[in-house]
Coordinates of C-alpha atoms in Angstrom, one line a residue:
X1 CA 0.0 0.0 0.0
X2 CA 1.5 3.3 -1.0
X3 CA 2.0 6.1 1.5
X4 CA 0.8 9.5 0.3
X5 CA 2.7 12.8 0.4
X6 CA 1.1 16.0 -0.7
X7 CA 3.8 17.0 -3.1
X8 CA 7.3 16.2 -4.3
X9 CA 9.7 18.4 -6.3
X10 CA 13.2 17.3 -7.3
X11 CA 16.2 17.7 -9.6
X12 CA 18.4 14.6 -10.3
X13 CA 21.8 14.4 -8.9
X14 CA 24.7 14.0 -11.3
X15 CA 28.2 12.6 -10.7
X16 CA 29.6 16.1 -11.4
X17 CA 27.4 17.6 -8.7
X18 CA 28.4 15.0 -6.2
X19 CA 32.1 15.4 -7.1
X20 CA 31.8 19.2 -6.6
X21 CA 30.3 18.8 -3.2
X22 CA 32.8 16.2 -2.0
X23 CA 35.7 18.3 -3.3
X24 CA 34.7 21.6 -1.5
X25 CA 36.7 21.1 1.7
X26 CA 39.9 20.6 -0.2
X27 CA 39.7 23.3 -2.8
X28 CA 41.8 26.5 -2.4
X29 CA 40.6 28.4 0.6
X30 CA 38.4 31.5 0.1
X31 CA 38.2 33.9 3.0
X32 CA 35.0 34.7 4.9
X33 CA 34.6 38.0 3.0
X34 CA 31.5 38.7 0.9
X35 CA 33.5 40.0 -2.1
X36 CA 35.8 37.1 -2.1
X37 CA 33.0 34.6 -1.8
X38 CA 30.9 36.4 -4.5
X39 CA 33.9 36.2 -6.9
X40 CA 34.2 32.4 -6.3
X41 CA 30.5 31.9 -6.7
X42 CA 30.5 33.7 -10.0
X43 CA 33.6 31.8 -11.2
X44 CA 31.9 28.5 -10.5
X45 CA 28.7 29.6 -12.3
X46 CA 26.8 29.5 -9.1
X47 CA 24.4 32.2 -7.8
X48 CA 23.2 33.4 -4.5
X49 CA 19.8 31.7 -3.8
X50 CA 17.4 34.5 -4.2
X51 CA 14.0 32.7 -4.4
X52 CA 13.5 32.2 -0.7
X53 CA 13.9 28.4 -0.9
X54 CA 16.5 28.2 1.8
X55 CA 17.9 31.3 3.7
X56 CA 21.5 32.2 3.1
X57 CA 22.2 29.5 0.5
X58 CA 23.6 29.1 -3.0
X59 CA 22.3 27.9 -6.3
X60 CA 25.0 25.7 -7.9
X61 CA 25.6 25.5 -11.6
X62 CA 24.0 22.1 -11.5
X63 CA 20.7 23.6 -10.3
X64 CA 20.7 22.4 -6.8
X65 CA 20.6 24.4 -3.6
X66 CA 23.7 24.3 -1.4
X67 CA 23.3 25.3 2.3
X68 CA 26.2 25.8 4.6
X69 CA 26.9 26.9 8.2
X70 CA 29.8 29.1 7.3
X71 CA 30.2 32.2 5.2
X72 CA 32.6 30.5 2.8
X73 CA 32.5 26.7 2.3
X74 CA 35.3 26.8 -0.2
X75 CA 38.4 25.1 1.3
X76 CA 36.9 25.0 4.8
X77 CA 37.3 21.5 6.3
X78 CA 35.1 22.4 9.2
X79 CA 32.1 23.5 7.1
X80 CA 28.8 21.6 7.2
X81 CA 27.3 21.6 3.7
X82 CA 24.0 20.2 2.5
X83 CA 23.1 19.8 -1.2
X84 CA 19.3 19.8 -1.6
X85 CA 18.0 18.0 -4.7
X86 CA 14.4 17.4 -3.5
X87 CA 11.6 18.9 -1.4
X88 CA 8.8 17.0 0.1
X89 CA 5.5 18.2 1.6
X90 CA 4.5 15.2 3.8
X91 CA 1.0 14.3 4.9
X92 CA 0.3 14.9 8.6
X93 CA -1.6 11.7 9.7
X94 CA -2.6 13.5 12.9
X95 CA -4.6 16.1 11.0
X96 CA -8.1 14.7 11.4
X97 CA -9.3 16.2 8.1
X98 CA -6.0 15.3 6.3
X99 CA -6.0 18.8 4.8
X100 CA -2.9 20.0 6.6
X101 CA -1.4 23.4 5.8
X102 CA -2.5 23.7 2.2
X103 CA -0.6 27.1 1.8
X104 CA 2.6 25.0 1.8
X105 CA 1.7 23.8 -1.7
X106 CA 2.9 27.2 -3.0
X107 CA 6.3 26.7 -1.4
X108 CA 6.9 23.3 -3.1
X109 CA 5.6 24.8 -6.3
X110 CA 8.4 27.4 -6.0
X111 CA 11.0 24.6 -5.9
X112 CA 9.4 22.8 -8.8
X113 CA 9.4 26.0 -10.9
X114 CA 13.2 26.2 -10.8
X115 CA 15.0 25.3 -14.0
X116 CA 15.5 21.6 -14.4
X117 CA 13.2 20.7 -11.5
X118 CA 10.2 18.5 -11.9
X119 CA 7.6 17.2 -9.5
X120 CA 4.3 15.6 -8.7
X121 CA 1.3 16.6 -6.7
X122 CA 0.1 14.4 -5.1
X123 CA 2.9 12.0 -4.7
X124 CA 3.9 9.0 -2.6
X125 CA 6.7 8.0 -0.2
X126 CA 7.6 5.3 -2.8
X127 CA 8.3 8.0 -5.4
X128 CA 10.5 9.8 -2.9
X129 CA 12.3 6.6 -2.3
X130 CA 12.8 6.2 -6.0
X131 CA 14.4 9.7 -6.2
X132 CA 16.7 8.7 -3.3
X133 CA 17.6 5.4 -4.9
X134 CA 18.6 7.1 -8.1
X135 CA 20.7 9.6 -6.2
X136 CA 22.4 6.8 -4.2
X137 CA 23.5 5.1 -7.5
X138 CA 25.1 8.4 -8.5
X139 CA 27.0 8.8 -5.2
X140 CA 28.1 5.1 -5.4
X141 CA 29.3 5.6 -8.9
X142 CA 31.4 8.7 -7.9
X143 CA 32.9 7.2 -4.7
X144 CA 33.3 3.7 -6.2
X145 CA 31.8 2.1 -3.1
X146 CA 28.4 1.1 -1.8
X147 CA 27.0 2.9 1.3
X148 CA 28.3 1.6 4.6
X149 CA 24.9 1.9 6.3
X150 CA 21.4 2.0 5.0
X151 CA 18.6 2.7 7.5
X152 CA 15.1 4.1 7.6
X153 CA 14.7 7.5 9.1
X154 CA 12.7 8.0 12.3
X155 CA 10.1 10.6 13.2
X156 CA 12.7 12.1 15.6
X157 CA 14.8 13.1 12.6
X158 CA 12.3 14.3 10.0
X159 CA 8.6 15.0 9.5
X160 CA 6.6 12.5 7.3
X161 CA 6.9 8.9 6.4
X162 CA 10.2 7.0 7.0
X163 CA 12.6 7.4 4.1
X164 CA 16.0 5.8 3.6
X165 CA 19.3 7.3 4.9
X166 CA 22.5 6.0 3.3
X167 CA 25.9 6.7 4.8
X168 CA 29.3 6.8 3.2
X169 CA 32.6 8.1 4.7
X170 CA 35.7 9.6 3.2
X171 CA 38.9 9.9 5.1
X172 CA 37.7 13.2 6.7
X173 CA 33.9 13.5 6.0
X174 CA 30.6 11.8 6.4
X175 CA 28.3 11.8 3.4
X176 CA 24.7 11.2 4.3
X177 CA 22.0 10.9 1.6
X178 CA 18.4 11.0 2.7
X179 CA 15.6 13.2 4.2
X180 CA 16.4 16.1 6.5
X181 CA 14.2 18.7 8.2
X182 CA 13.7 22.0 6.5
X183 CA 14.9 24.2 9.3
X184 CA 13.8 27.4 7.8
X185 CA 10.6 29.2 8.6
X186 CA 8.6 26.4 7.0
X187 CA 9.9 23.6 9.1
X188 CA 7.1 21.2 8.2
X189 CA 8.7 20.5 4.8
X190 CA 11.4 17.9 4.3
X191 CA 14.6 18.2 2.2
X192 CA 16.0 15.3 0.2
X193 CA 19.7 16.1 0.4
X194 CA 23.3 14.9 0.3
X195 CA 25.2 16.2 3.3
X196 CA 29.0 16.5 3.6
X197 CA 30.0 17.1 7.2
X198 CA 33.3 16.5 9.2
X199 CA 33.5 13.1 10.8
X200 CA 34.3 14.9 14.0
X201 CA 30.6 15.8 14.3
X202 CA 30.0 12.4 16.0
X203 CA 32.0 9.5 17.3
X204 CA 32.8 6.4 15.2
X205 CA 29.9 5.1 13.0
X206 CA 27.8 2.6 15.1
X207 CA 27.3 -1.0 13.9
X208 CA 24.4 -1.7 11.6
X209 CA 22.4 -3.4 14.3
X210 CA 22.5 -0.4 16.6
X211 CA 19.5 1.5 15.1
X212 CA 19.3 4.1 17.9
X213 CA 23.0 4.8 17.7
X214 CA 22.8 5.2 13.9
X215 CA 19.9 7.6 14.2
X216 CA 21.9 9.7 16.7
X217 CA 25.0 9.6 14.5
X218 CA 23.0 10.6 11.4
X219 CA 21.3 13.4 13.4
X220 CA 24.6 14.8 14.5
X221 CA 25.7 15.0 10.9
X222 CA 22.6 16.3 9.2
X223 CA 21.0 18.6 11.7
X224 CA 21.9 22.3 11.8

């Protein structure tokens, strides 16, 4: 039985987009200065995200939205970066009329209207999983290895139905593909994203059978 979601908007990941994200911590450093960052943004063919999708973020040349917790993610090994390639408006099963906050449709439509983005309304959790599975194949292709852990999200991590998190590690960073809370002013929505965060955000990756430990480890790496 399919699990409904109100709407889904997404743009496929590519190996080039994944490679760019993974390489960001090791590129030549750009200082935390607006003019210096703006110059690097323009050289890369990026833009400042000006459509109100995510506050203080960038639009990459591949059409995704990159969020970061620093002024300049370029060459910053401590930066937490999140590449958003999908946006989900989940159904709230606790809303007795199942109407939820219908004004949020317009926000997902704004994502879908971006160049190269597509979507469906209504949609299903299964379709969201298909988007994540395709993205996982791209990450695996770039890294040359399958994810170390694959686990369903819990309602303590994100709003909406459980969706799959997949975890890879490089020598210095954790790469987590899956759902994440939209922590902007519209926190009810859910991102589909690939995050790149320092391994120092959490202790050693727990074993596969430790579901609670994995959930805490993932939360430490994908939460703001």
